[in-house]
Tab-separated table of C-alpha atoms and ligand atoms in Angstrom:
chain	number	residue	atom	x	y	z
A	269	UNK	CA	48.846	-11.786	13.110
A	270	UNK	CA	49.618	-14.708	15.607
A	271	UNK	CA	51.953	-17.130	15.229
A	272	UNK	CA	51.483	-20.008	12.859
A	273	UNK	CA	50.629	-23.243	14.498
A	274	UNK	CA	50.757	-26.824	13.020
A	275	UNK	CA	48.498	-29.328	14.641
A	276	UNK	CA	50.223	-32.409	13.521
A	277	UNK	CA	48.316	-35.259	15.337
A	278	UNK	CA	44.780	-33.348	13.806
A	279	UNK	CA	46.858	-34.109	10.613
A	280	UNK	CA	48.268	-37.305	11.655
A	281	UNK	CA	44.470	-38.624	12.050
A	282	UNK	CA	43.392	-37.300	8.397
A	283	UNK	CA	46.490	-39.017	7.086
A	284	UNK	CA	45.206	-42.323	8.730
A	285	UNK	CA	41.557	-41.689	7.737
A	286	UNK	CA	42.371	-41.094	4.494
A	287	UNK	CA	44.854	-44.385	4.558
A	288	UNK	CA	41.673	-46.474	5.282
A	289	UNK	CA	40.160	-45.638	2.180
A	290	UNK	CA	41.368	-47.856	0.018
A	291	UNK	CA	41.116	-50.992	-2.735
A	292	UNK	CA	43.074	-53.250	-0.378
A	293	UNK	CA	43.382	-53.991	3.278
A	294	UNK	CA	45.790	-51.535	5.999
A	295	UNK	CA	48.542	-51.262	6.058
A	296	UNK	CA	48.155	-51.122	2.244
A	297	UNK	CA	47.410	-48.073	0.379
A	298	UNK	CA	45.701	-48.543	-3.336
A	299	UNK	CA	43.840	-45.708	-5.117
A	300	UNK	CA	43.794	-46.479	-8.519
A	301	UNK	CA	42.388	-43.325	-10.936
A	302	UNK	CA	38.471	-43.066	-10.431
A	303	UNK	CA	37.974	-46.323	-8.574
A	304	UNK	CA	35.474	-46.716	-5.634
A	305	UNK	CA	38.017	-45.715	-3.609
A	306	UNK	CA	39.416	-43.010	-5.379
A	307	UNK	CA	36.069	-41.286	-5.807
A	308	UNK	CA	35.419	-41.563	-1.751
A	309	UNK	CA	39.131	-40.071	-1.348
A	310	UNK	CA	38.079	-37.382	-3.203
A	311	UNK	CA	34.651	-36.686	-1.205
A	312	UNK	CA	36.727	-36.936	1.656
A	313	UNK	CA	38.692	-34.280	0.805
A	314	UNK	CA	35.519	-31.950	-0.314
A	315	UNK	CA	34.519	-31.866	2.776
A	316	UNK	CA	37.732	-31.027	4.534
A	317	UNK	CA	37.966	-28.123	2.298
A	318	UNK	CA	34.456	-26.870	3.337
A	319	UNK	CA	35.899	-26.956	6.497
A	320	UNK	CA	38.056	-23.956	5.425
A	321	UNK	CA	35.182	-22.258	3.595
A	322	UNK	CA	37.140	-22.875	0.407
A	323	UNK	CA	34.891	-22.396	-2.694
A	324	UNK	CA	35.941	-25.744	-5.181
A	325	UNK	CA	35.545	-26.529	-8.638
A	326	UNK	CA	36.482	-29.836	-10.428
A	327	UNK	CA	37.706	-29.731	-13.839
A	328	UNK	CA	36.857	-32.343	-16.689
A	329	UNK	CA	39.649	-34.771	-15.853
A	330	UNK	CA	39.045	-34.038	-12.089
A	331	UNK	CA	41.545	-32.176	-10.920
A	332	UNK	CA	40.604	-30.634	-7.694
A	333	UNK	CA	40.609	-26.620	-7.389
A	334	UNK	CA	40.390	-25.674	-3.657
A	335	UNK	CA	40.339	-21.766	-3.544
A	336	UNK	CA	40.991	-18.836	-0.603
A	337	UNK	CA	40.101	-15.744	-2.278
A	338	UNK	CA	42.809	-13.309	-1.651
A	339	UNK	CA	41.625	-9.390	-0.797
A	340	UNK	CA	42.920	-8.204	-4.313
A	341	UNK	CA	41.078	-10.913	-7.354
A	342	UNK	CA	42.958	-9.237	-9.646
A	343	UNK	CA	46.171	-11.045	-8.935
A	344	UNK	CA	47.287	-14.493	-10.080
A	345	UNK	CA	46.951	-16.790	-7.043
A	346	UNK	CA	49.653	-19.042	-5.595
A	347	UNK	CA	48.763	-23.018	-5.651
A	348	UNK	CA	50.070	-25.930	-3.811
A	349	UNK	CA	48.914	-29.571	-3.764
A	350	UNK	CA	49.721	-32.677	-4.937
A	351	UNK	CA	47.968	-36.136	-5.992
A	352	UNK	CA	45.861	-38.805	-3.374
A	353	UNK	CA	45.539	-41.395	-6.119
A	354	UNK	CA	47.772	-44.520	-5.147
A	355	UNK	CA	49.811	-47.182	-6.623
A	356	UNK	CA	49.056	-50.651	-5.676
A	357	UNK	CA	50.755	-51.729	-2.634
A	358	UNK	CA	51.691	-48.405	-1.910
A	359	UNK	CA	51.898	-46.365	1.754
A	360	UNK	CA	49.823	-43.245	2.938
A	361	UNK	CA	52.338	-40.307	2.550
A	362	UNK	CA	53.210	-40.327	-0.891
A	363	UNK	CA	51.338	-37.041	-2.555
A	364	UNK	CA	48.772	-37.179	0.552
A	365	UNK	CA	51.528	-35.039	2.908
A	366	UNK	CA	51.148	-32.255	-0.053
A	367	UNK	CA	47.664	-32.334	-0.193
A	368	UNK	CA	46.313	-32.920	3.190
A	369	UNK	CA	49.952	-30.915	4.379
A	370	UNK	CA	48.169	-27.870	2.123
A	371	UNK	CA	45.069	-27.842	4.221
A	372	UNK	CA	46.635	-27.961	6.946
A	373	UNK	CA	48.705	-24.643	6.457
A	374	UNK	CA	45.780	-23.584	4.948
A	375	UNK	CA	44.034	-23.275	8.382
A	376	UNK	CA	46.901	-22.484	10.197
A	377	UNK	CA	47.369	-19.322	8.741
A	378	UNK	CA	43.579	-18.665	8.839
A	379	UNK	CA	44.329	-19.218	12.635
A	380	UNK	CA	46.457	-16.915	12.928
A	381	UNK	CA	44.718	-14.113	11.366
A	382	UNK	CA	46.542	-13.771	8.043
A	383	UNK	CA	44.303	-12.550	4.863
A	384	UNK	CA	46.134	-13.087	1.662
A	385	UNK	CA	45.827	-11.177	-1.088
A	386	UNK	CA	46.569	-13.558	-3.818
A	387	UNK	CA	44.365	-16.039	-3.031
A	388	UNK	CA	45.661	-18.895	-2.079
A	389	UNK	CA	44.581	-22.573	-4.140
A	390	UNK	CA	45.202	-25.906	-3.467
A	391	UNK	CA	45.249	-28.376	-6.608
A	392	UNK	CA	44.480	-32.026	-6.323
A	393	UNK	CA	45.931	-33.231	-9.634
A	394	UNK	CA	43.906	-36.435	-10.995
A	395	UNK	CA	46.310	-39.546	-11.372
A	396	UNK	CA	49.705	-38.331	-10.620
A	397	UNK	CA	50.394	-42.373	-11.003
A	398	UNK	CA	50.402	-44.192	-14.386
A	399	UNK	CA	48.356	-46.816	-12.874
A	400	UNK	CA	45.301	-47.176	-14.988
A	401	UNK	CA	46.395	-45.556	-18.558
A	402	UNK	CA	49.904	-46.233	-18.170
A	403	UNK	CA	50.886	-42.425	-17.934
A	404	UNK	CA	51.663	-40.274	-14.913
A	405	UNK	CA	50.871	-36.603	-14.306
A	406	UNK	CA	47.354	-36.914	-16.334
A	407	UNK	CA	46.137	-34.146	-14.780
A	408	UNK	CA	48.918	-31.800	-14.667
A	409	UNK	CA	49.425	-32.648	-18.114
A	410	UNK	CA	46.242	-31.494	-19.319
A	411	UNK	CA	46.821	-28.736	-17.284
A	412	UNK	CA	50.023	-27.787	-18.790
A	413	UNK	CA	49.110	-28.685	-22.476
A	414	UNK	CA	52.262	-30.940	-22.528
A	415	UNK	CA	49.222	-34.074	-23.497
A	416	UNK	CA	46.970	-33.134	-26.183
A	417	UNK	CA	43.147	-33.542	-24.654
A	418	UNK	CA	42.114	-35.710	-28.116
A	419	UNK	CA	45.206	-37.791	-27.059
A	420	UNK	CA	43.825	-38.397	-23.792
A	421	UNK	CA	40.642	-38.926	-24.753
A	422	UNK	CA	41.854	-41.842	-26.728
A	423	UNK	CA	43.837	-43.476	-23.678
A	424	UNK	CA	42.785	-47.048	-22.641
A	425	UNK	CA	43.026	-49.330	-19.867
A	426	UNK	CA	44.073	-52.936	-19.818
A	427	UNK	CA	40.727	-53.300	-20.094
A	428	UNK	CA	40.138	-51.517	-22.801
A	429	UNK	CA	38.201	-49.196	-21.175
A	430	UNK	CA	38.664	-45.341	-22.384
A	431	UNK	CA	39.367	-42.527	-20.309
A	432	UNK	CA	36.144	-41.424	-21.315
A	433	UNK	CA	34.390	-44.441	-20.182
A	434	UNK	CA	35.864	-43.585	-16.542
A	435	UNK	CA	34.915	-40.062	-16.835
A	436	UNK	CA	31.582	-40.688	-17.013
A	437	UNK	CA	31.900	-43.368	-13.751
A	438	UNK	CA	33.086	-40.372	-12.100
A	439	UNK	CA	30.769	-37.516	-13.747
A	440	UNK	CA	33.018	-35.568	-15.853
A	441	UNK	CA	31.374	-36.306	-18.849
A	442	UNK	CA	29.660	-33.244	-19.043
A	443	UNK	CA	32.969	-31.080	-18.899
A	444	UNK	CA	35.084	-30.422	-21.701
A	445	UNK	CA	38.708	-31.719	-21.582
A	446	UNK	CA	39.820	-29.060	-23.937
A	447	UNK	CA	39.094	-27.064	-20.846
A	448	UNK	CA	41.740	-28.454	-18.411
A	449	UNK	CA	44.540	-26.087	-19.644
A	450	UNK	CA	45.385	-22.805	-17.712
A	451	UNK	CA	47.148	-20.421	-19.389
A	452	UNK	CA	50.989	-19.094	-18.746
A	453	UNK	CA	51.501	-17.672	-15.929
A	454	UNK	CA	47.748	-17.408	-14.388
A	455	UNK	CA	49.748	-18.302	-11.118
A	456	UNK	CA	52.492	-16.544	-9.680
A	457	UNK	CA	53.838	-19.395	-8.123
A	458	UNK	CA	53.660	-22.757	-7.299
A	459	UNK	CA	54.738	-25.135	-4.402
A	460	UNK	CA	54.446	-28.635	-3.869
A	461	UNK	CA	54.886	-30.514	-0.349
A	462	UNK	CA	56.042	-33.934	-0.566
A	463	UNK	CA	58.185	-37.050	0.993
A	464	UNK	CA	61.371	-37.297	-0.466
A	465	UNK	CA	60.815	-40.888	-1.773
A	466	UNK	CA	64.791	-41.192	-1.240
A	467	UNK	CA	67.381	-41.288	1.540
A	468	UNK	CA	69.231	-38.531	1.947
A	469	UNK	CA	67.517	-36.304	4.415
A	470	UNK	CA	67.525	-38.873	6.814
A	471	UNK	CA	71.134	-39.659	6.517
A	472	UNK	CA	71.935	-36.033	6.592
A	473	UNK	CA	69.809	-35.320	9.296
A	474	UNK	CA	68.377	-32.276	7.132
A	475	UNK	CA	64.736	-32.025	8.124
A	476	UNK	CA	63.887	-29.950	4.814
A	477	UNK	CA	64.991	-30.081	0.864
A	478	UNK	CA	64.013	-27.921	-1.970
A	479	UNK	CA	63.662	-29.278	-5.298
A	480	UNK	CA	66.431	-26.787	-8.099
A	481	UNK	CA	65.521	-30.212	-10.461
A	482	UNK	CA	63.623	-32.864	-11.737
A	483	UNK	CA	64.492	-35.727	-13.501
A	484	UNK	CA	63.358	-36.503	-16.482
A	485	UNK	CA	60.990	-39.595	-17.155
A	486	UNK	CA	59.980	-41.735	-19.943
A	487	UNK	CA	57.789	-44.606	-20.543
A	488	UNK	CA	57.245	-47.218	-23.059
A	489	UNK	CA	54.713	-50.330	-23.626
A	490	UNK	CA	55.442	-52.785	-25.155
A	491	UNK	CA	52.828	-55.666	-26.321
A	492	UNK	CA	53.998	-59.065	-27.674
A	493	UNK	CA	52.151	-61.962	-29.801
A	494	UNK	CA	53.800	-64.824	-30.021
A	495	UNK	CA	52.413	-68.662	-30.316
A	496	UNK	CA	50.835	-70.621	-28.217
A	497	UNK	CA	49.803	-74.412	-27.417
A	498	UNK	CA	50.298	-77.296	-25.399
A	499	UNK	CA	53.261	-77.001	-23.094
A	500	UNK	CA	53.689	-80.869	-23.503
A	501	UNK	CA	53.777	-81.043	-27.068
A	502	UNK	CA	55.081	-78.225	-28.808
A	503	UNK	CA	58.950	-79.105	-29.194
A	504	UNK	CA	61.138	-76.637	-28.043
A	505	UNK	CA	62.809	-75.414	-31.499
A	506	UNK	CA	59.085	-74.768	-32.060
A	507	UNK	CA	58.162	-72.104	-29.682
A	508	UNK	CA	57.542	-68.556	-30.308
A	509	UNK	CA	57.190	-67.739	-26.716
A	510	UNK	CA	55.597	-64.277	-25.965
A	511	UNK	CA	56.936	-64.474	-22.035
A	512	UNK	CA	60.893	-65.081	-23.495
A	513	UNK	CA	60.800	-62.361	-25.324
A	514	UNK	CA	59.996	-60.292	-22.724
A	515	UNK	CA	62.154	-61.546	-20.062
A	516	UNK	CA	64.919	-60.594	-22.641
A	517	UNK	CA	63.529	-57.492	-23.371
A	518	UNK	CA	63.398	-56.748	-19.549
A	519	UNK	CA	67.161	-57.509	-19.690
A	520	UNK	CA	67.691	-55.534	-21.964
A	521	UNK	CA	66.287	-52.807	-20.072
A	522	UNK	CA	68.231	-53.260	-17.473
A	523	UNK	CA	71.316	-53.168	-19.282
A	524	UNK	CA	70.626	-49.891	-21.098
A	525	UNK	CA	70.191	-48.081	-18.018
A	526	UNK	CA	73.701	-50.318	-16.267
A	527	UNK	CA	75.446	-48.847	-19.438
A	528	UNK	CA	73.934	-45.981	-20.339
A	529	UNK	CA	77.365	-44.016	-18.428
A	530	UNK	CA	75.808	-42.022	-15.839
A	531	UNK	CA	74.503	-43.761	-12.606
A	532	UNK	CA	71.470	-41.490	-12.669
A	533	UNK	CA	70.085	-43.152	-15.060
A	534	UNK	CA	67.501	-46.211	-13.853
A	535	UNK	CA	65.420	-48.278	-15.806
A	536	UNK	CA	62.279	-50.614	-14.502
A	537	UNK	CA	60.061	-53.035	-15.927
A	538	UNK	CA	57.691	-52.733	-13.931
A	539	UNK	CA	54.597	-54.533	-15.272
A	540	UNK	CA	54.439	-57.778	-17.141
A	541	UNK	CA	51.924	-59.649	-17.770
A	542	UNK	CA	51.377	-62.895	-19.890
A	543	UNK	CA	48.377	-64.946	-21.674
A	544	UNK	CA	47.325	-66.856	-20.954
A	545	UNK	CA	48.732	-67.614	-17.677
A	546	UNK	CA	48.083	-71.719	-17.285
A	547	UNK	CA	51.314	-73.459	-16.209
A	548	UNK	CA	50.273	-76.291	-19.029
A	549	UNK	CA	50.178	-73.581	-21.702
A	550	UNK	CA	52.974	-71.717	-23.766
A	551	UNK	CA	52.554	-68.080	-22.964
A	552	UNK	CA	51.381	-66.484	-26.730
A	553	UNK	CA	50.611	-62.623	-25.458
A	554	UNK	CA	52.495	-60.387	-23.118
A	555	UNK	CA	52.541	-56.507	-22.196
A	556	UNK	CA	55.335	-54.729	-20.922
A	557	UNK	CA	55.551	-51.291	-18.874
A	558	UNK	CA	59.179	-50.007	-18.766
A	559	UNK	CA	60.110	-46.649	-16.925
A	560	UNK	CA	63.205	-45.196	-17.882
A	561	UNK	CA	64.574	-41.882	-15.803
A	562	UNK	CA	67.584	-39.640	-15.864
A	563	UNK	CA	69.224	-36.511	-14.640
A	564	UNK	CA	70.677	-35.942	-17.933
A	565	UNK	CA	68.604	-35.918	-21.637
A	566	UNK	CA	71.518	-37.332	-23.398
A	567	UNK	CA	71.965	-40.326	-20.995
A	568	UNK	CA	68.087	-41.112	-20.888
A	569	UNK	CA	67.442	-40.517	-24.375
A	570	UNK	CA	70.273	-43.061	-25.278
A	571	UNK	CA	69.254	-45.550	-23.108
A	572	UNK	CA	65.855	-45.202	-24.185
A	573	UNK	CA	66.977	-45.439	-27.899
A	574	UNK	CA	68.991	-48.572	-27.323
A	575	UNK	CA	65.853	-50.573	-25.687
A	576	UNK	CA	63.593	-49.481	-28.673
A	577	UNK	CA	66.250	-50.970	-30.769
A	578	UNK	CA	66.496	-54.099	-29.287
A	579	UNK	CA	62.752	-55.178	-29.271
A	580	UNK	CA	62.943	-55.766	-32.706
A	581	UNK	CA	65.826	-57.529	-32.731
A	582	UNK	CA	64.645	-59.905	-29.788
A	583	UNK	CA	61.559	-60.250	-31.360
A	584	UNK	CA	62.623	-61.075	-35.040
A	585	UNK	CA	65.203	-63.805	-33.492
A	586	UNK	CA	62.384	-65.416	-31.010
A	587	UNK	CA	59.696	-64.939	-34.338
A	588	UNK	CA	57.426	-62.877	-31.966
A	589	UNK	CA	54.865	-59.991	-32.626
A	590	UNK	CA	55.548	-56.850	-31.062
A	591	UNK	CA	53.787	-53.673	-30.999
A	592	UNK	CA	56.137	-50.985	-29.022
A	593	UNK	CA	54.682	-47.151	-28.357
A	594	UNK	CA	56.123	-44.259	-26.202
A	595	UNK	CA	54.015	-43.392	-23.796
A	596	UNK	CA	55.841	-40.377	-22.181
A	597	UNK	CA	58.990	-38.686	-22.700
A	598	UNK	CA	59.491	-35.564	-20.802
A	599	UNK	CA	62.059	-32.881	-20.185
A	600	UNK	CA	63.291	-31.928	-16.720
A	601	UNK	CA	62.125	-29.522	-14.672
A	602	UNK	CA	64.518	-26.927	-13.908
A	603	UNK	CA	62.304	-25.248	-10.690
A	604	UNK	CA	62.329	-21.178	-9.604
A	605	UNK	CA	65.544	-19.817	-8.863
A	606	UNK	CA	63.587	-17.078	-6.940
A	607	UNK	CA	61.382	-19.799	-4.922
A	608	UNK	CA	63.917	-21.892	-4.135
A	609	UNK	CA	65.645	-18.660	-2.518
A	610	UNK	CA	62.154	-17.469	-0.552
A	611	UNK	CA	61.682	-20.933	0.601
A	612	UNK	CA	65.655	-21.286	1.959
A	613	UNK	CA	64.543	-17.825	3.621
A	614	UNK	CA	61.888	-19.529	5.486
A	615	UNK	CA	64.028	-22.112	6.279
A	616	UNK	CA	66.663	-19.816	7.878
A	617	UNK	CA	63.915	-17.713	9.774
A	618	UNK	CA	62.272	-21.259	11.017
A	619	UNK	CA	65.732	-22.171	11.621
A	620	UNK	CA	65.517	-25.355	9.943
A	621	UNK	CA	68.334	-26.693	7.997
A	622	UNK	CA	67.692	-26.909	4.618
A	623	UNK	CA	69.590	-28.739	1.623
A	624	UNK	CA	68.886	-27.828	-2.373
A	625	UNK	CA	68.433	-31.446	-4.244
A	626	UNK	CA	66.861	-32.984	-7.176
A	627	UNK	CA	63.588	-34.955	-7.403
A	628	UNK	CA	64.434	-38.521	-9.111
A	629	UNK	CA	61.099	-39.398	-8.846
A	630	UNK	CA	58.540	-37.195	-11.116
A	631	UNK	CA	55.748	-35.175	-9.930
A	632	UNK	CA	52.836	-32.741	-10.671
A	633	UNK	CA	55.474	-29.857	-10.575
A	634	UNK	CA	57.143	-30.881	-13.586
A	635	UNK	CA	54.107	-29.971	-15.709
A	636	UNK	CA	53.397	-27.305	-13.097
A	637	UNK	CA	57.011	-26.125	-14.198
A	638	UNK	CA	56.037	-25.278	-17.713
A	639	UNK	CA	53.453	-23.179	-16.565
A	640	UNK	CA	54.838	-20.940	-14.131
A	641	UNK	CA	57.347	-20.499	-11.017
A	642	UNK	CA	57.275	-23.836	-9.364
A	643	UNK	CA	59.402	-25.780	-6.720
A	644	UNK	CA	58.696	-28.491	-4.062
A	645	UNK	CA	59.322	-29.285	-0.412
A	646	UNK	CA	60.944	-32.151	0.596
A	647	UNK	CA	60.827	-34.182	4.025
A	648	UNK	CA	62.326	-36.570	5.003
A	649	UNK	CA	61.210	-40.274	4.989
A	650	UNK	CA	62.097	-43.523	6.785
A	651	UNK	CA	64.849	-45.307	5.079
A	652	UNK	CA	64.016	-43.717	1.992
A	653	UNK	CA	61.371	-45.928	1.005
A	654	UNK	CA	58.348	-44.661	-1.076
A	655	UNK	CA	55.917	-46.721	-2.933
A	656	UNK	CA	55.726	-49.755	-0.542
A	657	UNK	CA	53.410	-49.930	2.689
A	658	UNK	CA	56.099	-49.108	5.238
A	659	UNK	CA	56.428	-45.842	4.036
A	660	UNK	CA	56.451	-43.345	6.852
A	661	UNK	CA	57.651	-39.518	7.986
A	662	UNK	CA	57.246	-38.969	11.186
A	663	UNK	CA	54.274	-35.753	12.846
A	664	UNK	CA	57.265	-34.062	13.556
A	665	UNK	CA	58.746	-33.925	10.056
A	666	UNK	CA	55.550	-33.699	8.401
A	667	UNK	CA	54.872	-30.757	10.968
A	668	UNK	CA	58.140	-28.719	9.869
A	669	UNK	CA	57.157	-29.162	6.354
A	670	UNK	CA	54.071	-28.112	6.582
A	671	UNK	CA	55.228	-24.946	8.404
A	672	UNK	CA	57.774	-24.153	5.925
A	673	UNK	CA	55.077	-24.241	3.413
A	674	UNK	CA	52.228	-22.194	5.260
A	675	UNK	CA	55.264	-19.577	5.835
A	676	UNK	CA	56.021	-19.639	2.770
A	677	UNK	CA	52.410	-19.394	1.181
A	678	UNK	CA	51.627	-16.677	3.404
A	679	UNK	CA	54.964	-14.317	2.478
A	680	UNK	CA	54.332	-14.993	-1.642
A	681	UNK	CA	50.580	-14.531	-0.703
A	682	UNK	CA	51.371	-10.762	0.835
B	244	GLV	C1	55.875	-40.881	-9.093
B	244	GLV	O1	55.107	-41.543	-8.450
B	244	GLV	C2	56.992	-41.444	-9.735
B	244	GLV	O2	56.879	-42.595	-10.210
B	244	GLV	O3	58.051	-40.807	-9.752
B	245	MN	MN1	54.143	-42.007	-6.300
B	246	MN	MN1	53.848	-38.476	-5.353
């Protein structure tokens, strides 16, 4: 076998290529679940994939299977991958690096003469961001069994459009979604590549970090009826404002998570939107999207308790409607003990320095986590900064990730 080589400005090109598809002009990345954009991403990838020879098949939520048959099928393979679906406003690393990062090891080690004999699989999970339904990880998810396929069949859009409605726009209708789960254990491992979306690599000047944990996220929305009219003429002791209420409850979330005793936990409101949005007219609807996240259970769980206990309050006091659902609340992932020690190995024999961390943000492992070994790669990024356009990592760092991966892939492959 020859060495394994990483051509990181043939990657650094995809990366860009793949940043140019997209709902909204450069340097802005948004991919929203099975938009125009979305699907094209998706083609694009297809055909990088048939690059490699790799035989595909798309499940009924659209996860992506990418497959390198290993020389013995009976084996469970070992996956990697990650999500290309995009936030709004977002950059061109987050998820891509694991997914485009994949392919690229992929052909490295093809390069260099290795055969595997697990195969080898990279996953493109569908709408690793909550972006259209409101929940992240859909397809790992499914996947995992942790969302019940009738329960997201019945998800809906602020459009009221149902995930079915968008399967069909992208062709999926004829597949079953009771089909999406996999079984326990039918891989023997998994590994995701991925920024760190946080700053300690960089300060550290650690150029890789494996994921022993990830914290655990919730999500709640909130929707609000209030009253209302003529912002000239309805008296202020009058007003059931829909917008107030909010703008408490968003305070309220912010204080849960301030007080909540552990300064893991964070909290985010991170849509709001009102009806019917004149500047003449008393605001009578408005939704909410809060993220809650933790380290700990206990912490999160309390903090999330003590926001679901204040919407009523805020609401009965400002005479306002609410309607207030869960929309995820997950576990941690504890990851692999025994990946986490093959990929440090790597690390040593690459003789990169390598630091063990946990994952704030949430990711397609988590559900991967509940299905078998699982544990991710970090590198670093600039300033820490992740869901914004200026997110970068460098060819370099992207390079040494990508090699820790296809060295690892290849020894778990043997
Ligand atoms: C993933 O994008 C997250 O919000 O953690
Ligand atoms: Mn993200
Ligand atoms: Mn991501």
């Amino acid at each position: 076998m020859k060495p394994i080589s990483v051509d990181a400005q043939r990657l650094q090109q995809q990366i860009d290529a793949l940043a140019a598809i997209s709902e909204a002009p450069p340097p802005v990345v948004t991919r929203v679940l099975f938009s125009e954009a979305d699907l094209r991403a998706r083609t694009f990838i297809k055909n990088l994939c048939g690059q490699l020879a790799l035989s595909l098949r798309d499940d009924a939520i659209g996860n992506l299977f990418a497959r390198w048959p290993g020389t013995d099928l009976k084996l469970p393979p070992i996956a990697t991958g990650s999500h290309i679906d995009a936030i709004p406003n977002a950059g061109r690393y987050d998820g891509v690096v694991g997914v485009l990062g994949a392919l690229e090891a992929f052909r490295a080690l093809q390069q260099s003469g290795f055969r595997p004999r697990h195969s080898l699989e990279l996953i493109v999970f569908t709408a690793e961001e909550p972006t259209r339904f409101g929940i992240g990880c859909l397809g790992s998810r499914l996947i995992s069994g942790a969302l019940a396929p009738e329960k997201a069949a019945a998800l809906r859009d602020r459009d009221d459009q149902t995930l079915s409605d968008w399967r069909k726009r992208a062709g999926l209708e004829t597949l079953d979604l009771n089909s999406v789960r996999l079984p326990k254990d039918c891989y023997a491992g998994f590994v995701e590549l991925h920024i760190e979306q946080g700053p300690l690599l960089e300060k550290e000047h650690i150029p890789i970090g494996v994921v022993e944990k990830i914290a655990a996220p919730s999500a709640l929305r909130v929707q609000l009826t209030g009253v209302g009219g003529h912002a000239g003429a309805v008296l202020m002791p009058e007003r059931h404002d829909a917008l107030l209420a909010g703008a408490e409850i968003a305070l309220a979330v912010e204080q849960a998570a301030l007080t909540s005793g552990n300064p893991d936990t964070v909290a985010t409101t991170g849509v709001f939107r009102i009806e019917p949005g004149a500047v003449n007219s008393v605001p009578c609807r408005a939704w909410l999207e809060i993220d809650l996240r933790d380290t700990q259970l206990t912490t999160r769980d309390a903090a999330l308790q003590r926001v679901e206990k204040a919407v009523p309050e805020i609401c009965r006091r400002r005479g306002v409607d609410f309607q207030s659902e869960r929309l995820n609340v997950d576990a941690p992932a504890i990851c692999d003990p025994q990946l986490i020690d093959t990929l440090v190995q790597v690390c040593g024999h690459l003789d990169l320095k390598v630091k063990k961390m946990i994952s704030r943000a949430y990711h397609d492992s988590l559900f991967m986590a509940q299905i078998c070994p699982a544990t991710m790669i970090f590198i670093p990024c600039r300033g820490g900064v992740s869901h914004r356009p200026d997110e970068y990592s460098s060819p370099e760092q992207i390079r040494d990730g990508i090699l820790v991966l296809a060295h690892a892939l290849a020894k778990l492959a043997s």
